Structure formats: C-alpha cells, structure tokens
CSV table of C-alpha atoms and ligand atoms in Angstrom, one decimal:
chain,number,residue,atom,x,y,z
A,1,UNK,CA,-42.7,-72.8,59.5
A,2,UNK,CA,-42.5,-69.9,62.0
A,3,UNK,CA,-39.7,-67.3,61.6
A,4,UNK,CA,-38.1,-68.5,64.8
A,5,UNK,CA,-38.2,-72.2,63.7
A,6,UNK,CA,-36.6,-71.1,60.4
A,7,UNK,CA,-33.8,-69.2,62.2
A,8,UNK,CA,-33.2,-72.2,64.4
A,9,UNK,CA,-32.9,-74.5,61.4
A,10,UNK,CA,-30.4,-72.2,59.8
A,11,UNK,CA,-28.2,-72.2,62.8
A,12,UNK,CA,-28.5,-76.0,63.2
A,13,UNK,CA,-27.5,-76.5,59.5
A,14,UNK,CA,-24.5,-74.3,59.7
A,15,UNK,CA,-23.3,-76.1,62.9
A,16,UNK,CA,-23.8,-79.5,61.3
A,17,UNK,CA,-22.2,-78.5,58.0
A,18,UNK,CA,-19.2,-77.0,59.9
A,19,UNK,CA,-18.6,-80.3,61.8
A,20,UNK,CA,-18.6,-82.3,58.5
A,21,UNK,CA,-17.2,-79.9,55.9
A,22,UNK,CA,-15.6,-76.9,57.6
A,23,UNK,CA,-12.0,-76.3,58.6
A,24,UNK,CA,-11.3,-78.1,61.9
A,25,UNK,CA,-7.6,-78.8,61.9
A,26,UNK,CA,-5.9,-75.4,62.0
A,27,UNK,CA,-3.6,-75.0,64.9
A,28,UNK,CA,-5.6,-72.2,66.6
A,29,UNK,CA,-8.7,-74.4,66.4
A,30,UNK,CA,-7.1,-76.9,68.8
A,31,UNK,CA,-7.4,-74.6,71.7
A,32,UNK,CA,-9.7,-72.3,73.6
A,33,UNK,CA,-6.8,-70.3,75.0
A,34,UNK,CA,-7.9,-66.7,74.2
A,35,UNK,CA,-4.3,-65.6,73.7
A,36,UNK,CA,-3.8,-68.0,70.9
A,37,UNK,CA,-7.3,-67.4,69.4
A,38,UNK,CA,-6.8,-63.7,69.6
A,39,UNK,CA,-3.3,-63.9,67.9
A,40,UNK,CA,-4.8,-66.0,65.0
A,41,UNK,CA,-7.8,-63.7,64.6
A,42,UNK,CA,-5.5,-60.6,64.3
A,43,UNK,CA,-3.2,-62.3,61.9
A,44,UNK,CA,-6.1,-63.6,59.7
A,45,UNK,CA,-7.4,-60.1,59.2
A,46,UNK,CA,-6.6,-59.4,55.5
A,47,UNK,CA,-4.1,-62.3,55.3
A,48,UNK,CA,-4.5,-65.9,53.9
A,49,UNK,CA,-4.5,-68.9,56.2
A,50,UNK,CA,-1.6,-70.4,54.3
A,51,UNK,CA,0.6,-67.3,55.1
A,52,UNK,CA,-0.6,-67.0,58.7
A,53,UNK,CA,0.4,-70.6,59.6
A,54,UNK,CA,4.2,-69.9,59.6
A,55,UNK,CA,3.9,-66.6,61.4
A,56,UNK,CA,1.6,-68.0,64.0
A,57,UNK,CA,4.0,-70.8,64.8
A,58,UNK,CA,7.0,-68.3,65.0
A,59,UNK,CA,5.1,-65.9,67.2
A,60,UNK,CA,4.1,-68.6,69.6
A,61,UNK,CA,7.6,-70.1,69.8
A,62,UNK,CA,9.0,-66.6,70.7
A,63,UNK,CA,6.0,-65.3,72.7
A,64,UNK,CA,4.3,-68.4,74.3
A,65,UNK,CA,1.9,-66.2,76.4
A,66,UNK,CA,0.5,-62.7,76.6
A,67,UNK,CA,3.1,-61.7,79.3
A,68,UNK,CA,6.0,-62.6,77.1
A,69,UNK,CA,4.5,-60.6,74.2
A,70,UNK,CA,3.8,-57.6,76.5
A,71,UNK,CA,7.4,-57.6,77.8
A,72,UNK,CA,9.0,-57.8,74.4
A,73,UNK,CA,10.6,-54.7,72.8
A,74,UNK,CA,8.4,-53.2,70.1
A,75,UNK,CA,11.1,-53.7,67.4
A,76,UNK,CA,11.2,-57.4,68.0
A,77,UNK,CA,7.4,-57.7,67.6
A,78,UNK,CA,7.6,-55.6,64.4
A,79,UNK,CA,10.5,-57.7,63.2
A,80,UNK,CA,8.6,-60.9,63.6
A,81,UNK,CA,5.6,-59.3,61.9
A,82,UNK,CA,7.6,-58.2,58.9
A,83,UNK,CA,6.0,-59.5,55.7
A,84,UNK,CA,2.5,-59.8,57.0
A,85,UNK,CA,1.6,-56.2,56.1
A,86,UNK,CA,-0.9,-53.9,57.7
A,87,UNK,CA,1.5,-53.0,60.4
A,88,UNK,CA,-0.9,-51.2,62.6
A,89,UNK,CA,-2.1,-54.7,63.5
A,90,UNK,CA,1.3,-55.5,65.0
A,91,UNK,CA,1.5,-52.2,67.0
A,92,UNK,CA,-2.0,-52.8,68.3
A,93,UNK,CA,-1.2,-56.4,69.1
A,94,UNK,CA,1.7,-55.3,71.3
A,95,UNK,CA,-0.4,-52.5,73.0
A,96,UNK,CA,-3.2,-54.9,73.6
A,97,UNK,CA,-0.9,-57.5,75.2
A,98,UNK,CA,0.4,-54.8,77.5
A,99,UNK,CA,-3.1,-53.7,78.4
A,100,UNK,CA,-4.2,-57.2,79.1
A,101,UNK,CA,-1.3,-57.6,81.5
A,102,UNK,CA,-1.6,-54.1,83.1
A,103,UNK,CA,-5.3,-53.9,83.4
A,104,UNK,CA,-6.6,-57.5,83.4
A,105,UNK,CA,-3.9,-59.3,85.4
A,106,UNK,CA,-2.7,-61.1,82.3
A,107,UNK,CA,-6.1,-62.8,81.6
A,108,UNK,CA,-8.2,-61.9,78.6
A,109,UNK,CA,-11.6,-60.5,79.4
A,110,UNK,CA,-14.4,-63.1,78.9
A,111,UNK,CA,-17.0,-61.1,77.2
A,112,UNK,CA,-17.1,-59.5,73.7
A,113,UNK,CA,-18.2,-56.2,75.2
A,114,UNK,CA,-15.0,-55.9,77.3
A,115,UNK,CA,-12.8,-57.5,74.7
A,116,UNK,CA,-13.9,-54.8,72.2
A,117,UNK,CA,-12.4,-52.1,74.5
A,118,UNK,CA,-8.8,-53.4,73.9
A,119,UNK,CA,-6.5,-51.9,71.2
A,120,UNK,CA,-7.0,-53.5,67.7
A,121,UNK,CA,-10.0,-55.6,68.7
A,122,UNK,CA,-13.1,-54.5,66.8
A,123,UNK,CA,-16.6,-55.8,67.5
A,124,UNK,CA,-16.3,-58.7,65.1
A,125,UNK,CA,-12.9,-59.9,66.4
A,126,UNK,CA,-14.2,-59.6,70.0
A,127,UNK,CA,-17.3,-61.7,69.0
A,128,UNK,CA,-15.1,-64.3,67.5
A,129,UNK,CA,-12.8,-64.6,70.5
A,130,UNK,CA,-15.8,-64.7,72.9
A,131,UNK,CA,-17.6,-67.3,70.8
A,132,UNK,CA,-14.6,-69.5,70.3
A,133,UNK,CA,-13.2,-69.4,73.8
A,134,UNK,CA,-16.2,-68.8,76.1
A,135,UNK,CA,-19.1,-69.8,73.9
A,136,UNK,CA,-20.7,-66.4,74.4
A,137,UNK,CA,-23.8,-65.9,72.3
A,138,UNK,CA,-22.6,-63.0,70.2
A,139,UNK,CA,-22.5,-62.5,66.4
A,140,UNK,CA,-19.5,-61.7,64.2
A,141,UNK,CA,-19.6,-59.7,61.0
A,142,UNK,CA,-16.3,-59.8,59.2
A,143,UNK,CA,-16.3,-59.5,55.4
A,144,UNK,CA,-17.0,-63.1,54.7
A,145,UNK,CA,-19.8,-63.4,57.2
A,146,UNK,CA,-21.3,-60.1,56.0
A,147,UNK,CA,-21.5,-61.5,52.5
A,148,UNK,CA,-23.1,-64.8,53.6
A,149,UNK,CA,-25.7,-63.1,55.8
A,150,UNK,CA,-26.7,-60.3,53.3
A,151,UNK,CA,-27.2,-63.0,50.7
A,152,UNK,CA,-29.1,-65.4,52.9
A,153,UNK,CA,-31.4,-62.6,54.2
A,154,UNK,CA,-31.6,-60.7,50.9
A,155,UNK,CA,-30.4,-57.7,52.9
A,156,UNK,CA,-30.0,-55.1,50.1
A,157,UNK,CA,-29.5,-52.0,52.1
A,158,UNK,CA,-26.4,-49.9,51.5
A,159,UNK,CA,-23.6,-51.2,53.8
A,160,UNK,CA,-21.8,-47.8,53.6
A,161,UNK,CA,-24.4,-46.5,56.1
A,162,UNK,CA,-23.7,-47.0,59.8
A,163,UNK,CA,-27.4,-47.4,60.5
A,164,UNK,CA,-27.7,-50.3,58.0
A,165,UNK,CA,-24.6,-51.9,59.4
A,166,UNK,CA,-26.3,-51.8,62.9
A,167,UNK,CA,-29.4,-53.3,61.4
A,168,UNK,CA,-27.4,-56.2,60.0
A,169,UNK,CA,-25.7,-56.7,63.4
A,170,UNK,CA,-29.2,-57.0,64.9
A,171,UNK,CA,-30.3,-59.6,62.3
A,172,UNK,CA,-27.0,-61.5,62.7
A,173,UNK,CA,-27.8,-61.7,66.4
A,174,UNK,CA,-31.3,-63.1,65.8
A,175,UNK,CA,-29.8,-66.0,63.8
A,176,UNK,CA,-27.5,-67.2,66.5
A,177,UNK,CA,-27.9,-70.7,68.0
A,178,UNK,CA,-30.0,-70.7,71.1
A,179,UNK,CA,-29.3,-74.2,72.5
A,180,UNK,CA,-26.3,-76.1,73.6
A,181,UNK,CA,-24.2,-73.0,73.3
A,182,UNK,CA,-21.0,-74.6,74.5
A,183,UNK,CA,-20.8,-76.8,71.4
A,184,UNK,CA,-22.9,-74.7,69.0
A,185,UNK,CA,-21.3,-71.2,69.3
A,186,UNK,CA,-17.8,-72.0,68.3
A,187,UNK,CA,-19.0,-74.2,65.4
A,188,UNK,CA,-21.6,-71.8,64.2
A,189,UNK,CA,-19.1,-68.9,64.2
A,190,UNK,CA,-16.5,-71.0,62.4
A,191,UNK,CA,-19.2,-72.3,60.1
A,192,UNK,CA,-20.2,-68.9,58.8
A,193,UNK,CA,-16.5,-68.0,58.3
A,194,UNK,CA,-15.9,-71.2,56.4
A,195,UNK,CA,-19.0,-70.8,54.3
A,196,UNK,CA,-17.9,-67.3,53.3
A,197,UNK,CA,-14.3,-68.5,52.5
A,198,UNK,CA,-15.2,-71.6,50.5
A,199,UNK,CA,-18.8,-71.7,49.3
A,200,UNK,CA,-20.4,-68.3,49.4
A,201,UNK,CA,-17.5,-66.6,47.6
A,202,UNK,CA,-17.6,-63.1,46.1
A,203,UNK,CA,-17.9,-64.5,42.5
A,204,UNK,CA,-19.7,-67.6,41.5
A,205,UNK,CA,-20.8,-68.9,44.9
A,206,UNK,CA,-21.3,-72.7,45.0
A,207,UNK,CA,-24.9,-72.6,46.1
A,208,UNK,CA,-25.6,-76.2,45.4
A,209,UNK,CA,-23.2,-77.2,48.2
A,210,UNK,CA,-24.5,-74.6,50.7
A,211,UNK,CA,-26.2,-75.9,53.8
A,212,UNK,CA,-28.6,-72.9,53.9
A,213,UNK,CA,-29.6,-72.8,50.3
A,214,UNK,CA,-33.2,-73.6,51.0
A,215,UNK,CA,-33.5,-70.4,53.1
A,216,UNK,CA,-31.4,-68.2,50.9
A,217,UNK,CA,-33.2,-65.1,49.5
A,218,UNK,CA,-30.4,-64.2,47.0
A,219,UNK,CA,-30.4,-67.7,45.6
A,220,UNK,CA,-34.2,-67.5,45.1
A,221,UNK,CA,-33.8,-64.1,43.3
A,222,UNK,CA,-30.9,-65.4,41.3
A,223,UNK,CA,-28.7,-62.4,42.1
A,224,UNK,CA,-26.2,-63.5,44.8
A,225,UNK,CA,-23.3,-61.5,43.4
A,226,UNK,CA,-25.1,-58.2,44.0
A,227,UNK,CA,-24.6,-58.6,47.8
A,228,UNK,CA,-23.4,-57.0,49.9
A,229,UNK,CA,-24.6,-53.7,48.5
A,230,UNK,CA,-22.2,-50.8,49.0
A,231,UNK,CA,-22.4,-47.6,47.1
A,232,UNK,CA,-19.4,-45.7,48.4
A,233,UNK,CA,-16.3,-46.8,46.6
A,234,UNK,CA,-12.8,-46.6,48.0
A,235,UNK,CA,-10.9,-43.7,46.5
A,236,UNK,CA,-7.4,-44.6,45.6
A,237,UNK,CA,-4.5,-42.2,45.5
A,238,UNK,CA,-1.1,-42.4,43.9
A,239,UNK,CA,2.0,-41.1,45.7
A,240,UNK,CA,5.7,-41.0,44.7
A,241,UNK,CA,8.4,-41.9,47.2
A,242,UNK,CA,12.1,-41.4,46.5
A,243,UNK,CA,14.1,-43.8,48.6
A,244,UNK,CA,17.8,-43.1,49.5
A,245,UNK,CA,19.5,-46.4,50.2
A,246,UNK,CA,22.8,-45.2,51.8
A,247,UNK,CA,25.3,-48.1,52.2
A,248,UNK,CA,28.6,-47.6,53.9
A,249,UNK,CA,31.8,-49.4,53.2
A,250,UNK,CA,31.0,-52.1,55.8
A,251,UNK,CA,27.7,-52.9,54.0
A,252,UNK,CA,25.5,-51.3,56.6
A,253,UNK,CA,22.5,-49.3,55.6
A,254,UNK,CA,21.2,-46.1,57.2
A,255,UNK,CA,17.7,-46.7,58.5
A,256,UNK,CA,15.3,-44.4,60.2
A,257,UNK,CA,12.2,-45.0,62.2
A,258,UNK,CA,9.0,-43.9,60.4
A,259,UNK,CA,6.7,-41.4,62.2
A,260,UNK,CA,4.3,-42.9,64.7
A,261,UNK,CA,1.3,-42.5,62.4
A,262,UNK,CA,0.8,-43.0,58.6
A,263,UNK,CA,2.2,-45.5,56.2
A,264,UNK,CA,4.6,-48.0,57.9
A,265,UNK,CA,4.3,-46.1,61.2
A,266,UNK,CA,7.0,-46.9,63.7
A,267,UNK,CA,8.8,-49.3,61.4
A,268,UNK,CA,12.4,-48.9,60.1
A,269,UNK,CA,12.9,-47.6,56.6
A,270,UNK,CA,15.5,-46.0,54.4
A,271,UNK,CA,15.2,-42.2,54.2
A,272,UNK,CA,12.1,-41.2,52.2
A,273,UNK,CA,11.6,-38.0,50.1
A,274,UNK,CA,8.5,-36.8,48.4
A,275,UNK,CA,10.4,-35.5,45.4
A,276,UNK,CA,13.5,-36.0,43.4
A,277,UNK,CA,15.0,-32.6,44.3
A,278,UNK,CA,14.8,-33.3,48.1
A,279,UNK,CA,16.4,-36.7,47.6
A,280,UNK,CA,19.2,-35.1,45.5
A,281,UNK,CA,19.8,-32.5,48.2
A,282,UNK,CA,20.2,-35.2,50.8
A,283,UNK,CA,22.5,-37.2,48.6
A,284,UNK,CA,24.7,-34.1,47.9
A,285,UNK,CA,25.5,-33.9,51.6
A,286,UNK,CA,27.0,-37.4,51.8
A,287,UNK,CA,30.7,-37.9,52.0
A,288,UNK,CA,33.1,-37.1,49.1
A,289,UNK,CA,31.2,-36.9,45.8
A,290,UNK,CA,34.2,-38.1,43.9
A,291,UNK,CA,34.5,-41.2,46.1
A,292,UNK,CA,30.9,-42.4,46.2
A,293,UNK,CA,28.7,-44.2,43.6
A,294,UNK,CA,25.1,-43.3,42.9
A,295,UNK,CA,22.9,-45.8,41.1
A,296,UNK,CA,19.3,-45.4,40.2
A,297,UNK,CA,17.5,-48.7,40.7
A,298,UNK,CA,14.4,-49.7,38.7
A,299,UNK,CA,11.3,-48.0,40.1
A,300,UNK,CA,8.3,-50.1,41.2
A,301,UNK,CA,4.8,-49.8,42.5
A,302,UNK,CA,3.7,-51.1,46.0
A,303,UNK,CA,0.0,-51.3,46.4
A,304,UNK,CA,-1.6,-50.5,49.7
A,305,UNK,CA,-5.3,-50.5,50.5
A,306,UNK,CA,-6.0,-46.9,49.6
A,307,UNK,CA,-2.9,-45.9,47.9
A,308,UNK,CA,-0.4,-46.9,45.2
A,309,UNK,CA,3.1,-46.1,46.2
A,310,UNK,CA,5.4,-45.4,43.3
A,311,UNK,CA,8.8,-46.1,44.7
A,312,UNK,CA,12.0,-44.7,43.1
A,313,UNK,CA,15.1,-46.1,44.9
A,314,UNK,CA,18.6,-44.8,44.5
A,315,UNK,CA,21.6,-46.6,46.0
A,316,UNK,CA,24.5,-44.5,47.3
A,317,UNK,CA,27.6,-46.5,48.2
A,318,UNK,CA,31.3,-46.0,48.7
A,319,UNK,CA,32.5,-43.0,50.7
A,320,UNK,CA,29.2,-41.8,52.3
A,321,UNK,CA,30.7,-40.1,55.3
A,322,UNK,CA,30.0,-42.9,57.8
A,323,UNK,CA,28.7,-40.5,60.5
A,324,UNK,CA,25.2,-39.9,61.6
A,325,UNK,CA,22.8,-38.7,58.9
A,326,UNK,CA,20.2,-37.1,61.2
A,327,UNK,CA,17.7,-39.4,63.1
A,328,UNK,CA,18.5,-43.0,62.5
A,329,UNK,CA,21.2,-45.6,62.7
A,330,UNK,CA,23.5,-47.8,60.7
A,331,UNK,CA,22.3,-51.4,60.6
A,332,UNK,CA,24.0,-54.4,59.0
A,333,UNK,CA,22.1,-57.1,57.1
A,334,UNK,CA,22.3,-59.4,60.2
A,335,UNK,CA,20.3,-56.9,62.2
A,336,UNK,CA,17.5,-56.3,59.7
A,337,UNK,CA,15.4,-59.3,60.8
A,338,UNK,CA,15.3,-58.0,64.3
A,339,UNK,CA,13.8,-54.6,63.5
A,340,UNK,CA,10.5,-54.1,61.7
A,341,UNK,CA,11.2,-53.5,58.0
A,342,UNK,CA,8.2,-53.2,55.6
A,343,UNK,CA,8.3,-56.1,53.2
A,344,UNK,CA,9.1,-54.1,50.0
A,345,UNK,CA,12.0,-52.3,51.8
A,346,UNK,CA,13.3,-55.6,53.1
A,347,UNK,CA,13.2,-57.1,49.6
A,348,UNK,CA,14.8,-54.1,48.1
A,349,UNK,CA,17.7,-54.2,50.7
A,350,UNK,CA,18.2,-57.9,50.1
A,351,UNK,CA,18.3,-57.3,46.4
A,352,UNK,CA,20.9,-54.5,46.7
A,353,UNK,CA,23.1,-56.8,48.8
A,354,UNK,CA,22.9,-59.5,46.3
A,355,UNK,CA,22.8,-57.0,43.4
A,356,UNK,CA,19.7,-58.6,42.0
A,357,UNK,CA,18.4,-55.9,39.6
B,1,SF4,FE1,-24.4,-67.9,49.5
B,1,SF4,FE2,-25.5,-69.4,47.7
B,1,SF4,FE3,-25.5,-70.2,50.2
B,1,SF4,FE4,-27.0,-68.2,49.5
B,1,SF4,S1,-27.2,-70.3,48.8
B,1,SF4,S2,-25.7,-68.2,51.3
B,1,SF4,S3,-25.7,-67.2,47.9
B,1,SF4,S4,-23.7,-69.9,48.8
C-alpha cells in the first residue's frame, strides 16, 4: 500500500471509530457555534469533562453570547470561573471576547490562522475550533493527540525541541482527511481526542481496541509508553505563603486584588506575606491587641503546575480596627461568589466561617 493510501486509511478509521465509539453527546458537540465550542475548548484545557459540564452550563446561562461575555465586569467572569483553576484562562477568555467584539464585529474568525491571533487561543485550540465549526483542514496537537500521533508514527524525537514539535505538526497535517471534509474534519479531530482520552492512555494503552493498531509503529515495537519522548523535565519549586485572614466584627474579610501577573493574578485574596515576620508586623498594626484574637490555622500545601505553595493561614478576629488596611476592601460571605477567589482561599474562608478546622 502506498504511503498516501495508508494515511487515508488511518483518517478513515479514526472517523468511523469516532462515529461508533467516540464521545458524541457532550453539550458543546451539539453545536457548530464557535462561541460555544471555543468556551468548551478553553475550559477543557487541563480540566476533566465531568468538572467542565457544570461550569459550561453556568457560563452560558449568564453569558449566552460573546457580546454578553465581553461586556461583563472582569470580577464576575473570575467569580464564575472560581474553582476551575489556571486563572489566566479566565482572564484571556474575557480579553478574547472583547477582542472578537471590538475587532471582528462579534463574529469569531473562520480560519485557524486568524483564530490563533486571539488571546488565549494557541495553535491547537485554533485548529480545534476551525475543524469543529468550519471543517477547516487543519491539525490539532494537544497532549492527548500528541501522544496518539507520536506512538502511531513511532516519532521518537525529543518533544522539548521546537524544531521537532514543528516536524510533528507537519506530520499531523499529512494524516488529515482529504475528502468529505464537512463531515470528516470534526469527526477526525474529535476522534483523535477521544482515542487519547480513552484508548491510547499514558499508561497501559488498550491497543486491542484501537482503530489504528494495524498501522501503529509503537505497538509493533512493543514500547508505546515510551512516547512522547521529552527529555527536559519540569522543575518544581516550593514557596511559603503566610496568609492573614482578617475578619471584622460583622464577619467581613479584608480582601486584596492580586497583582496583574503571577500566581492568581487579578483575583481577590487575603493579604499574603512571604515570611512569618512580615505577617506578624502586619498583624501588630491591627486594632487593639487586647481586644483581638489570633489563631494559627493548620498549614496545608496547594499544588500548582510548577510550584508547591505551602500555605500558613492565621485568623485575626475581634477588634481589628475596621478601617482600610491599605489596598483592598471588606467583603462579606455573600459577596465572595461574585468576585474571583482562588479555590483554596475560598475553601479556607468558608471553613473559617463554619469553624471547620
Ligand atoms: Fe496508541 Fe496502541 Fe493505538 Fe498505537 S495501537 S495508537 S499505542 S492505542
């Protein structure tokens, strides 16, 4: 069989397998509206489908179209995103909606090339939106698809190299369907995603159920788990954060907006200090020392992609002065859902209200 015929058969098999065995009933698969597809693609980055379902429904109920999202206050967008993590996605989501409205008249661009110029839309997400909504013949290469393709092709070059990454994009392009694109492109794109999620898993792939097993180089070599090859490892760092939860006599908590870049950028948070002494100096300036109560809460670790945050919370209540404590504002529990609070801070505040420690 010629190489081209082999490639065509791979695409055909993925398309046919997706129609029979893939995921076809998720809410964002019932539409070709790029606003909805884009929203789901951004939410699905680094987040499980089961978690995204609720958030997706809530977002659409509140922001039914891109104009509604663009016009919303940033705090409200962050508030609705709270708990999904990776908050830069929410900030970019909002900026992207504003750019679609301001520069594209409220209609998403119809090609992957232009979609990829928008905030938060990388090449793979742009490819997915263009394939799903406009049947454009463009590849995607998210983590799942990268795993499937490197195994299928026996592509053992180091994916830490940008040149090798480009090479794989080229190969991914050569495998795309070439006929009946209106039907084939959405199915093929979804099929590769589904294969990576359910069959060609990082550990113990279920090759006997795989539609491309006859063509798979890694299966022939018996070493699927070695792919994708990546030599450079993520370096993790540990950091200690001392959190001052200042609660006034009305139960309100002093919250500050985090800086525009870095961890939890732009979200609301209790005051953060890098060491115990700085936290103690802040606490010393609060109200009348004889009338306030200071409690050290159990420390815990919050794991981020590149960092472990060791969080050391203290709760200061009673007479805490009540006035402004620098930048920030007093917010009661009923206001917390409407501002963006990082999930661990939200949990911590809820626990302090209920005294669950
Ligand atoms: Fe992945 Fe196995 Fe299919 Fe190859 S045959 S693509 S290793 S599931």
